[in-house]
One Martini backbone bead per residue (centre of mass of N, CA, C, O) as a GRO file, in nm:
protein
  140
    1MET     BB    1   9.572  12.609  -1.799
    2ARG     BB    2   9.834  12.750  -1.896
    3LYS     BB    3   9.674  13.015  -2.039
    4ILE     BB    4   9.523  13.081  -1.769
    5GLN     BB    5   9.588  13.344  -1.563
    6PRO     BB    6   9.390  13.378  -1.313
    7ALA     BB    7   9.471  13.047  -1.217
    8LYS     BB    8   9.762  13.020  -1.184
    9GLY     BB    9   9.841  12.776  -0.936
   10CYS     BB   10   9.550  12.685  -0.866
   11LEU     BB   11   9.405  12.406  -0.745
   12THR     BB   12   9.099  12.458  -0.757
   13CYS     BB   13   9.093  12.553  -1.052
   14SER     BB   14   9.219  12.297  -1.182
   15LEU     BB   15   8.988  12.106  -1.080
   16ASP     BB   16   8.760  12.268  -1.242
   17LEU     BB   17   8.890  12.190  -1.531
   18CYS     BB   18   9.009  11.904  -1.442
   19SER     BB   19   9.021  11.580  -1.430
   20ALA     BB   20   9.106  11.332  -1.256
   21ASP     BB   21   9.261  11.029  -1.309
   22SER     BB   22   9.076  10.868  -1.091
   23VAL     BB   23   8.845  10.931  -1.260
   24PRO     BB   24   8.608  10.796  -1.422
   25PHE     BB   25   8.483  10.742  -1.715
   26GLU     BB   26   8.261  10.875  -1.919
   27GLU     BB   27   8.059  10.837  -2.186
   28ARG     BB   28   8.137  11.119  -2.323
   29GLU     BB   29   8.465  11.016  -2.324
   30THR     BB   30   8.514  10.798  -2.543
   31LEU     BB   31   8.638  10.956  -2.779
   32LEU     BB   32   8.867  11.081  -2.619
   33GLN     BB   33   8.999  10.810  -2.543
   34MET     BB   34   9.046  10.704  -2.837
   35ARG     BB   35   9.222  10.973  -2.936
   36SER     BB   36   9.421  10.941  -2.721
   37ARG     BB   37   9.791  10.965  -2.642
   38GLY     BB   38   9.802  11.106  -2.332
   39GLY     BB   39   9.763  11.446  -2.368
   40LEU     BB   40   9.478  11.467  -2.283
   41LEU     BB   41   9.238  11.653  -2.120
   42ARG     BB   42   8.987  11.633  -1.885
   43PRO     BB   43   8.695  11.754  -1.819
   44SER     BB   44   8.508  11.878  -1.603
   45SER     BB   45   8.185  11.904  -1.510
   46LYS     BB   46   8.182  12.214  -1.501
   47LEU     BB   47   8.308  12.267  -1.779
   48TYR     BB   48   8.111  12.099  -1.944
   49SER     BB   49   7.858  12.259  -1.865
   50LEU     BB   50   7.951  12.532  -1.979
   51LEU     BB   51   8.003  12.437  -2.275
   52LEU     BB   52   7.717  12.338  -2.325
   53LYS     BB   53   7.577  12.614  -2.286
   54LEU     BB   54   7.733  12.760  -2.504
   55GLU     BB   55   7.652  12.579  -2.744
   56GLU     BB   56   7.347  12.617  -2.716
   57SER     BB   57   7.354  12.923  -2.767
   58VAL     BB   58   7.482  12.919  -3.045
   59ILE     BB   59   7.265  12.744  -3.182
   60ARG     BB   60   7.018  12.915  -3.114
   61VAL     BB   61   7.114  13.178  -3.254
   62ALA     BB   62   7.190  13.059  -3.537
   63SER     BB   63   6.889  12.959  -3.595
   64LYS     BB   64   6.746  13.250  -3.572
   65CYS     BB   65   7.004  13.408  -3.694
   66SER     BB   66   7.208  13.591  -3.864
   67LEU     BB   67   7.488  13.729  -3.939
   68HIS     BB   68   7.614  13.994  -3.727
   69ALA     BB   69   7.762  14.240  -3.546
   70ALA     BB   70   7.595  14.127  -3.266
   71PHE     BB   71   7.625  13.813  -3.233
   72LEU     BB   72   7.794  13.779  -2.974
   73PHE     BB   73   7.592  13.938  -2.790
   74THR     BB   74   7.355  13.748  -2.838
   75ILE     BB   75   7.484  13.504  -2.706
   76LEU     BB   76   7.530  13.632  -2.427
   77ASP     BB   77   7.233  13.696  -2.372
   78ASP     BB   78   7.138  13.402  -2.388
   79LEU     BB   79   7.324  13.291  -2.164
   80LEU     BB   80   7.220  13.518  -1.938
   81ASP     BB   81   6.943  13.402  -1.945
   82THR     BB   82   6.775  13.301  -1.658
   83LYS     BB   83   6.535  13.133  -1.777
   84LYS     BB   84   6.710  12.901  -1.899
   85SER     BB   85   6.999  12.951  -1.742
   86SER     BB   86   7.270  12.909  -1.536
   87VAL     BB   87   7.593  13.016  -1.465
   88GLU     BB   88   7.865  12.840  -1.366
   89LEU     BB   89   8.126  12.891  -1.179
   90ILE     BB   90   8.482  12.878  -1.208
   91GLY     BB   91   8.646  12.818  -0.922
   92CYS     BB   92   8.750  13.008  -0.698
   93GLU     BB   93   8.661  13.283  -0.529
   94GLU     BB   94   8.894  13.466  -0.650
   95HIS     BB   95   8.885  13.345  -0.978
   96GLN     BB   96   8.599  13.287  -1.107
   97ARG     BB   97   8.547  13.535  -1.284
   98GLY     BB   98   8.807  13.526  -1.463
   99LEU     BB   99   8.791  13.228  -1.553
  100THR     BB  100   8.510  13.225  -1.683
  101THR     BB  101   8.571  13.452  -1.881
  102ALA     BB  102   8.808  13.310  -2.027
  103VAL     BB  103   8.648  13.066  -2.128
  104ILE     BB  104   8.428  13.214  -2.284
  105THR     BB  105   8.611  13.379  -2.469
  106HIS     BB  106   8.761  13.145  -2.604
  107TYR     BB  107   8.519  12.987  -2.712
  108LEU     BB  108   8.388  13.220  -2.880
  109ASN     BB  109   8.627  13.272  -3.062
  110CYS     BB  110   8.629  12.993  -3.192
  111ARG     BB  111   8.333  12.988  -3.293
  112MET     BB  112   8.348  13.248  -3.466
  113HIS     BB  113   8.547  13.142  -3.666
  114PHE     BB  114   8.354  12.918  -3.779
  115VAL     BB  115   8.110  13.093  -3.849
  116CYS     BB  116   8.262  13.285  -4.045
  117ALA     BB  117   8.370  13.069  -4.237
  118GLU     BB  118   8.090  12.966  -4.326
  119ALA     BB  119   7.982  13.236  -4.431
  120ASP     BB  120   8.207  13.282  -4.638
  121ARG     BB  121   8.157  13.025  -4.801
  122ALA     BB  122   7.869  13.104  -4.889
  123VAL     BB  123   7.944  13.364  -5.038
  124VAL     BB  124   8.142  13.244  -5.241
  125GLU     BB  125   7.938  13.045  -5.367
  126SER     BB  126   7.738  13.258  -5.462
  127HIS     BB  127   7.932  13.412  -5.650
  128ARG     BB  128   8.007  13.172  -5.826
  129SER     BB  129   7.721  13.108  -5.934
  130LYS     BB  130   7.666  13.387  -6.057
  131ARG     BB  131   7.908  13.387  -6.250
  132ASP     BB  132   7.831  13.128  -6.405
  133MET     BB  133   7.554  13.229  -6.504
  134ALA     BB  134   7.663  13.477  -6.657
  135LYS     BB  135   7.847  13.320  -6.847
  136ARG     BB  136   7.627  13.144  -6.978
  137ALA     BB  137   7.451  13.380  -7.081
  138TRP     BB  138   7.675  13.507  -7.262
  139LEU     BB  139   7.728  13.244  -7.442
  140ASN     BB  140   7.412  13.218  -7.543
   0.00000   0.00000   0.00000
């Protein structure tokens, strides 16, 4: 919540992002509770639902096609495809568009970092194996 500018200081928006401490833990939060040293914030059900839809879109697109220049836009198209599911906006009436956009942007930036790192790792491994095979062929 600290870094999301559109809703800074808005109580409704902060409640849509984080669960209140009085709300009992759900089963999905068991790992979060075990790993927490008291500083982790628990996502609200609205935020959890949005992140779940985002992750499902990333997985669906990544399983269908390889990494390409418009990969991020393909994920967004998949996410906004109303036949699959609708995206619930987070926050109050005034901030919901900016807040939801900020959450989606941040999440996809993080995911793209990991997707690109994995693709880069695969390319490096491929080059390494080709180089090793060429070296063995040259030595024989």
